[in-house]
Tab-separated table of C-alpha atoms and ligand atoms in Angstrom:
chain	number	residue	atom	x	y	z
A	1084	MET	CA	-30.239	-18.430	-19.184
A	1085	ARG	CA	-32.370	-15.452	-16.897
A	1086	LYS	CA	-30.533	-15.108	-13.605
A	1087	ASP	CA	-33.053	-14.543	-10.888
A	1088	LEU	CA	-32.887	-11.088	-9.131
A	1089	ILE	CA	-34.940	-10.082	-5.764
A	1090	ALA	CA	-35.396	-7.210	-4.813
A	1091	GLY	CA	-36.231	-5.140	-1.497
A	1092	ASN	CA	-38.297	-1.737	-1.395
A	1093	TRP	CA	-37.858	-0.018	1.445
A	1094	LYS	CA	-40.062	1.885	0.444
A	1095	MET	CA	-40.221	5.393	2.770
A	1096	ASN	CA	-37.988	3.287	5.854
A	1097	ALA	CA	-34.481	3.469	7.119
A	1098	THR	CA	-32.220	6.537	8.008
A	1099	HIS	CA	-29.208	6.398	6.126
A	1100	LEU	CA	-28.107	5.086	9.895
A	1101	ASP	CA	-30.482	2.255	9.607
A	1102	ALA	CA	-29.478	1.508	5.979
A	1103	ILE	CA	-25.767	0.572	6.598
A	1104	GLN	CA	-26.589	-1.629	9.620
A	1105	MET	CA	-29.393	-3.070	7.118
A	1106	VAL	CA	-26.789	-3.403	4.444
A	1107	GLN	CA	-24.625	-4.934	6.401
A	1108	LYS	CA	-26.509	-7.207	8.633
A	1109	LEU	CA	-27.889	-8.281	5.044
A	1110	SER	CA	-24.665	-9.401	3.427
A	1111	TYR	CA	-23.406	-11.145	6.592
A	1112	ARG	CA	-26.602	-13.709	6.436
A	1113	LEU	CA	-25.679	-14.722	2.869
A	1114	ASN	CA	-22.959	-16.241	0.802
A	1115	ASP	CA	-20.529	-15.930	-2.121
A	1116	SER	CA	-23.631	-18.750	-3.447
A	1117	ASP	CA	-26.289	-16.807	-3.443
A	1118	PHE	CA	-25.056	-14.418	-4.956
A	1119	ASP	CA	-23.988	-16.382	-7.904
A	1120	ARG	CA	-27.515	-17.524	-8.154
A	1121	VAL	CA	-29.489	-14.464	-7.439
A	1122	GLU	CA	-29.011	-11.848	-7.921
A	1123	VAL	CA	-29.943	-9.196	-4.919
A	1124	VAL	CA	-30.992	-5.129	-4.405
A	1125	VAL	CA	-31.526	-3.103	-1.998
A	1126	CYS	CA	-33.699	-0.170	-2.985
A	1127	PRO	CA	-33.408	2.611	0.181
A	1128	PRO	CA	-34.919	5.659	0.115
A	1129	TYR	CA	-32.732	8.141	-1.318
A	1130	THR	CA	-31.489	9.627	1.826
A	1131	ALA	CA	-30.148	6.485	2.691
A	1132	LEU	CA	-28.373	5.565	-1.142
A	1133	ARG	CA	-25.314	7.056	-0.529
A	1134	SER	CA	-24.680	5.850	2.933
A	1135	ALA	CA	-25.205	2.042	1.350
A	1136	GLN	CA	-22.863	2.331	-1.362
A	1137	THR	CA	-20.224	3.623	0.615
A	1138	VAL	CA	-21.063	0.054	2.932
A	1139	ILE	CA	-21.374	-1.964	-0.825
A	1140	GLU	CA	-18.167	-0.136	-1.631
A	1141	THR	CA	-15.730	-0.254	1.109
A	1142	ASP	CA	-16.748	-3.957	2.112
A	1143	HIS	CA	-17.056	-5.311	-1.639
A	1144	LEU	CA	-20.317	-6.737	-0.955
A	1145	ARG	CA	-21.866	-7.995	-4.040
A	1146	ILE	CA	-25.464	-6.366	-2.685
A	1147	LYS	CA	-26.610	-4.176	-5.814
A	1148	LEU	CA	-28.420	-0.729	-5.168
A	1149	GLY	CA	-31.982	0.468	-6.835
A	1150	ALA	CA	-33.688	4.063	-6.514
A	1151	GLN	CA	-37.526	3.923	-5.337
A	1152	ASN	CA	-38.510	6.366	-8.644
A	1153	CYS	CA	-36.800	9.537	-10.000
A	1154	HIS	CA	-37.828	11.998	-12.294
A	1155	TYR	CA	-37.179	11.984	-15.928
A	1156	ALA	CA	-35.236	15.048	-16.828
A	1157	ASP	CA	-31.556	15.498	-16.815
A	1158	SER	CA	-31.487	18.808	-14.242
A	1159	GLY	CA	-34.081	21.595	-13.856
A	1160	ALA	CA	-36.344	23.450	-11.854
A	1161	PHE	CA	-37.758	20.388	-10.430
A	1162	THR	CA	-38.075	20.777	-6.946
A	1163	GLY	CA	-38.015	18.172	-4.211
A	1164	ALA	CA	-37.247	15.979	-7.596
A	1165	ILE	CA	-34.703	13.662	-7.932
A	1166	SER	CA	-32.887	12.795	-12.007
A	1167	PRO	CA	-31.568	9.956	-13.270
A	1168	GLY	CA	-28.170	11.013	-13.510
A	1169	MET	CA	-27.374	11.617	-9.278
A	1170	LEU	CA	-28.527	8.678	-8.858
A	1171	ALA	CA	-25.954	6.935	-11.542
A	1172	LYS	CA	-23.501	8.499	-9.899
A	1173	LEU	CA	-24.242	6.992	-6.808
A	1174	SER	CA	-23.689	3.451	-8.267
A	1175	VAL	CA	-27.928	2.932	-8.585
A	1176	ARG	CA	-27.815	0.204	-11.194
A	1177	TYR	CA	-31.507	-0.287	-11.082
A	1178	VAL	CA	-34.618	2.305	-10.361
A	1179	ILE	CA	-38.296	1.410	-10.032
A	1180	VAL	CA	-40.451	3.030	-11.531
A	1181	GLY	CA	-44.407	3.189	-11.973
A	1182	HIS	CA	-44.706	1.395	-9.218
A	1183	SER	CA	-48.143	0.868	-7.866
A	1184	GLU	CA	-48.448	4.021	-4.797
A	1185	ARG	CA	-46.265	5.954	-7.307
A	1186	ARG	CA	-49.375	5.647	-9.760
A	1187	HIS	CA	-51.889	5.483	-7.044
A	1188	VAL	CA	-51.203	8.220	-4.374
A	1189	PHE	CA	-48.328	10.922	-6.449
A	1190	GLY	CA	-50.512	10.650	-9.376
A	1191	GLU	CA	-48.186	9.347	-11.719
A	1192	THR	CA	-49.286	8.745	-15.359
A	1193	ASP	CA	-48.512	6.065	-18.004
A	1194	ALA	CA	-46.845	8.627	-20.163
A	1195	ASP	CA	-45.444	9.879	-16.926
A	1196	ILE	CA	-43.529	6.465	-16.502
A	1197	ASN	CA	-42.523	5.662	-20.353
A	1198	ARG	CA	-40.441	9.347	-19.642
A	1199	LYS	CA	-39.022	8.096	-16.716
A	1200	VAL	CA	-38.327	4.367	-17.963
A	1201	LYS	CA	-36.127	5.694	-20.746
A	1202	ALA	CA	-34.620	8.209	-18.824
A	1203	VAL	CA	-33.345	5.740	-17.125
A	1204	TYR	CA	-32.230	3.784	-19.130
A	1205	GLU	CA	-30.550	6.723	-21.059
A	1206	ALA	CA	-28.720	7.249	-18.004
A	1207	GLY	CA	-27.366	3.835	-17.885
A	1208	MET	CA	-29.311	1.823	-15.049
A	1209	ILE	CA	-32.208	-0.344	-15.918
A	1210	PRO	CA	-35.597	-0.024	-14.610
A	1211	ILE	CA	-37.876	-2.518	-12.611
A	1212	PHE	CA	-41.214	-1.299	-14.230
A	1213	ALA	CA	-43.855	-2.220	-12.254
A	1214	VAL	CA	-47.238	-2.662	-13.635
A	1215	GLY	CA	-50.950	-4.596	-12.143
A	1216	GLU	CA	-54.146	-4.487	-11.956
A	1217	LEU	CA	-56.126	-3.062	-8.652
A	1218	GLU	CA	-58.550	-4.984	-7.247
A	1219	ALA	CA	-62.003	-3.955	-8.350
A	1220	GLU	CA	-60.350	-4.713	-12.151
A	1221	ARG	CA	-59.536	-8.215	-10.714
A	1222	ASP	CA	-63.006	-8.615	-9.723
A	1223	ALA	CA	-64.189	-7.707	-13.183
A	1224	GLY	CA	-61.929	-9.832	-15.043
A	1225	ARG	CA	-60.198	-7.014	-16.597
A	1226	THR	CA	-56.637	-7.919	-15.157
A	1227	GLU	CA	-54.859	-8.808	-18.457
A	1228	GLU	CA	-56.999	-6.082	-20.321
A	1229	ARG	CA	-55.099	-3.625	-18.108
A	1230	VAL	CA	-51.413	-5.649	-17.279
A	1231	ARG	CA	-51.753	-5.155	-21.612
A	1232	SER	CA	-51.945	-1.377	-21.360
A	1233	GLN	CA	-49.369	-0.441	-18.210
A	1234	PHE	CA	-47.355	-2.251	-20.711
A	1235	ALA	CA	-47.559	-1.114	-23.828
A	1236	ALA	CA	-47.682	2.450	-22.406
A	1237	GLY	CA	-44.359	2.140	-20.211
A	1238	THR	CA	-42.453	0.435	-22.710
A	1239	SER	CA	-43.339	2.916	-25.967
A	1240	GLY	CA	-40.159	3.387	-27.861
A	1241	LEU	CA	-37.993	0.782	-26.390
A	1242	THR	CA	-35.507	-0.694	-28.401
A	1243	GLN	CA	-35.322	-4.152	-28.570
A	1244	GLU	CA	-31.590	-4.369	-26.511
A	1245	GLN	CA	-33.368	-2.154	-23.921
A	1246	VAL	CA	-36.112	-4.978	-24.061
A	1247	ASN	CA	-32.997	-7.834	-23.037
A	1248	SER	CA	-32.320	-6.028	-19.954
A	1249	LEU	CA	-35.799	-4.763	-18.561
A	1250	VAL	CA	-37.041	-6.215	-15.592
A	1251	VAL	CA	-40.938	-5.778	-15.189
A	1252	ALA	CA	-42.879	-5.919	-11.452
A	1253	TYR	CA	-45.903	-7.812	-11.485
A	1254	GLU	CA	-47.768	-6.314	-8.668
A	1255	PRO	CA	-51.485	-6.761	-7.759
A	1256	VAL	CA	-52.983	-3.348	-6.268
A	1257	TRP	CA	-54.871	-5.974	-3.994
A	1258	ALA	CA	-52.049	-8.079	-2.722
A	1259	ILE	CA	-49.248	-5.048	-1.985
A	1260	GLY	CA	-48.905	-4.797	1.774
A	1261	THR	CA	-52.273	-6.455	2.802
A	1262	GLY	CA	-50.555	-9.488	3.041
A	1263	ASN	CA	-52.970	-11.243	-0.192
A	1264	THR	CA	-51.325	-12.675	-1.738
A	1265	ALA	CA	-51.619	-13.668	-5.752
A	1266	THR	CA	-51.970	-17.991	-5.573
A	1267	PRO	CA	-49.375	-18.589	-7.595
A	1268	ASP	CA	-50.767	-20.093	-10.062
A	1269	ASP	CA	-52.687	-16.558	-11.154
A	1270	ALA	CA	-49.455	-14.843	-10.453
A	1271	GLY	CA	-47.472	-16.871	-13.264
A	1272	ALA	CA	-50.524	-17.041	-15.477
A	1273	VAL	CA	-50.144	-12.734	-15.321
A	1274	CYS	CA	-46.509	-13.025	-16.009
A	1275	THR	CA	-46.381	-15.506	-18.741
A	1276	PHE	CA	-49.037	-13.047	-20.150
A	1277	ILE	CA	-46.364	-10.278	-19.859
A	1278	ARG	CA	-43.562	-12.422	-21.202
A	1279	GLU	CA	-46.382	-13.119	-24.499
A	1280	LEU	CA	-46.554	-8.908	-24.311
A	1281	ALA	CA	-43.626	-8.831	-25.231
A	1282	ALA	CA	-42.533	-11.351	-27.848
A	1283	ASP	CA	-45.376	-10.088	-29.676
A	1284	SER	CA	-44.096	-6.566	-29.905
A	1285	TYR	CA	-40.235	-6.824	-28.954
A	1286	GLY	CA	-39.285	-10.821	-30.590
A	1287	ASP	CA	-36.472	-12.667	-28.280
A	1288	ALA	CA	-35.816	-10.153	-26.001
A	1289	ALA	CA	-39.153	-11.354	-24.368
A	1290	ASP	CA	-36.796	-14.455	-23.312
A	1291	HIS	CA	-34.513	-12.368	-21.434
A	1292	MET	CA	-36.377	-9.567	-20.109
A	1293	ARG	CA	-37.188	-10.465	-16.154
A	1294	ILE	CA	-40.408	-10.886	-14.741
A	1295	LEU	CA	-40.655	-10.472	-10.814
A	1296	TYR	CA	-43.475	-11.183	-8.782
A	1297	GLY	CA	-44.157	-8.491	-5.928
A	1298	GLY	CA	-47.693	-8.701	-3.733
A	1299	SER	CA	-46.539	-9.563	0.198
A	1300	VAL	CA	-43.679	-11.776	-0.488
A	1301	ASN	CA	-42.555	-13.318	2.571
A	1302	PRO	CA	-40.609	-16.450	3.344
A	1303	GLY	CA	-43.356	-18.561	3.866
A	1304	ASN	CA	-44.285	-18.026	0.102
A	1305	VAL	CA	-41.676	-17.006	-1.720
A	1306	ALA	CA	-40.433	-20.588	-3.344
A	1307	ALA	CA	-43.887	-21.703	-4.294
A	1308	ILE	CA	-43.930	-18.253	-6.266
A	1309	MET	CA	-40.311	-18.850	-7.710
A	1310	ALA	CA	-41.348	-22.336	-9.157
A	1311	LYS	CA	-43.374	-20.883	-12.356
A	1312	ALA	CA	-41.717	-20.815	-15.202
A	1313	ASP	CA	-42.390	-17.206	-15.839
A	1314	ILE	CA	-41.361	-16.286	-12.589
A	1315	ASP	CA	-37.665	-14.848	-12.102
A	1316	GLY	CA	-37.560	-12.845	-8.785
A	1317	ALA	CA	-39.534	-10.992	-6.129
A	1318	LEU	CA	-40.100	-7.257	-5.478
A	1319	VAL	CA	-40.768	-7.002	-1.801
A	1320	GLY	CA	-41.791	-4.709	0.492
A	1321	GLY	CA	-42.090	-5.153	4.452
A	1322	ALA	CA	-40.430	-8.627	4.552
A	1323	SER	CA	-37.705	-6.680	3.093
A	1324	LEU	CA	-36.896	-4.704	6.250
A	1325	ASP	CA	-35.656	-7.203	9.003
A	1326	PRO	CA	-32.227	-8.237	7.076
A	1327	ASP	CA	-32.805	-11.530	8.481
A	1328	THR	CA	-36.121	-12.180	7.008
A	1329	PHE	CA	-35.228	-10.474	3.675
A	1330	ALA	CA	-32.119	-13.471	3.571
A	1331	SER	CA	-34.033	-16.298	3.879
A	1332	VAL	CA	-36.124	-15.047	0.990
A	1333	VAL	CA	-33.252	-14.321	-1.145
A	1334	ARG	CA	-32.358	-18.061	-0.451
A	1335	TYR	CA	-35.744	-18.969	-1.308
A	1336	TRP	CA	-34.184	-22.853	-2.063
A	1337	VAL	CA	-33.606	-23.706	1.476
B	83	LIG	P1	-45.268	-6.190	-0.051
B	83	LIG	O1	-44.812	-4.864	-0.947
B	83	LIG	O2	-43.784	-7.120	-0.165
B	83	LIG	O3	-44.882	-5.561	1.206
B	83	LIG	O4	-46.291	-6.518	-0.080
B	83	LIG	C1	-44.351	-5.204	-2.534
B	83	LIG	C2	-44.020	-4.077	-3.180
B	83	LIG	O5	-44.804	-2.562	-2.706
B	83	LIG	O6	-43.137	-3.600	-3.990
């Protein structure tokens, strides 16, 4: 039985002071039974992780902490970079790897992303590994081809045990931050395709692996997306910045 996971990707928003308020407000809007049903993750920018961690630990909140990126090395001469070990030490549980903005704005390659996925596991955390096609690829009917190659490259060399806990986020690039969501049917079909790909390479682990949909998820469309059999949660950008709105996404059945 896969537990739903809803993660808020704050991107480059929120100071550490904002983060304290956002985590407190979110916790106020959610109750224990929500956390029994959904794993709730927030992914603040690096500079706000420590503050968010402190609120979560001091108040014994069930919100979990994620990061938006990391380097693949443990330490070294990588000016401006943050290592997986540094994140793990802040009680970070999840790290988004291969987000489309990292791929397309910062030029990360499939090879970089594969190294990061492995490094996140080595540091004892779980990757939220993002894949998704560009609009032109979708229009050319190449969505499955693109997702297949990103999935294969990003997960190359993983063990079955790692894939058991893996979280994949299917985020069509044309749906991110645009207000254009994939239809629930289309999103569900690609997520089923991703589970089949995982089953081909990793057998039963594919049944445990969670698959999120991301791209303009909001309180109005989340329930229809979550109704799809192979969608186990959502990766939420814009709608995660307001705690009331994000709480409504988390409580998608209400
Ligand atoms: P969005 O972003 O919800 O604002 O479309 C999703 C994401 O980039 O993870």
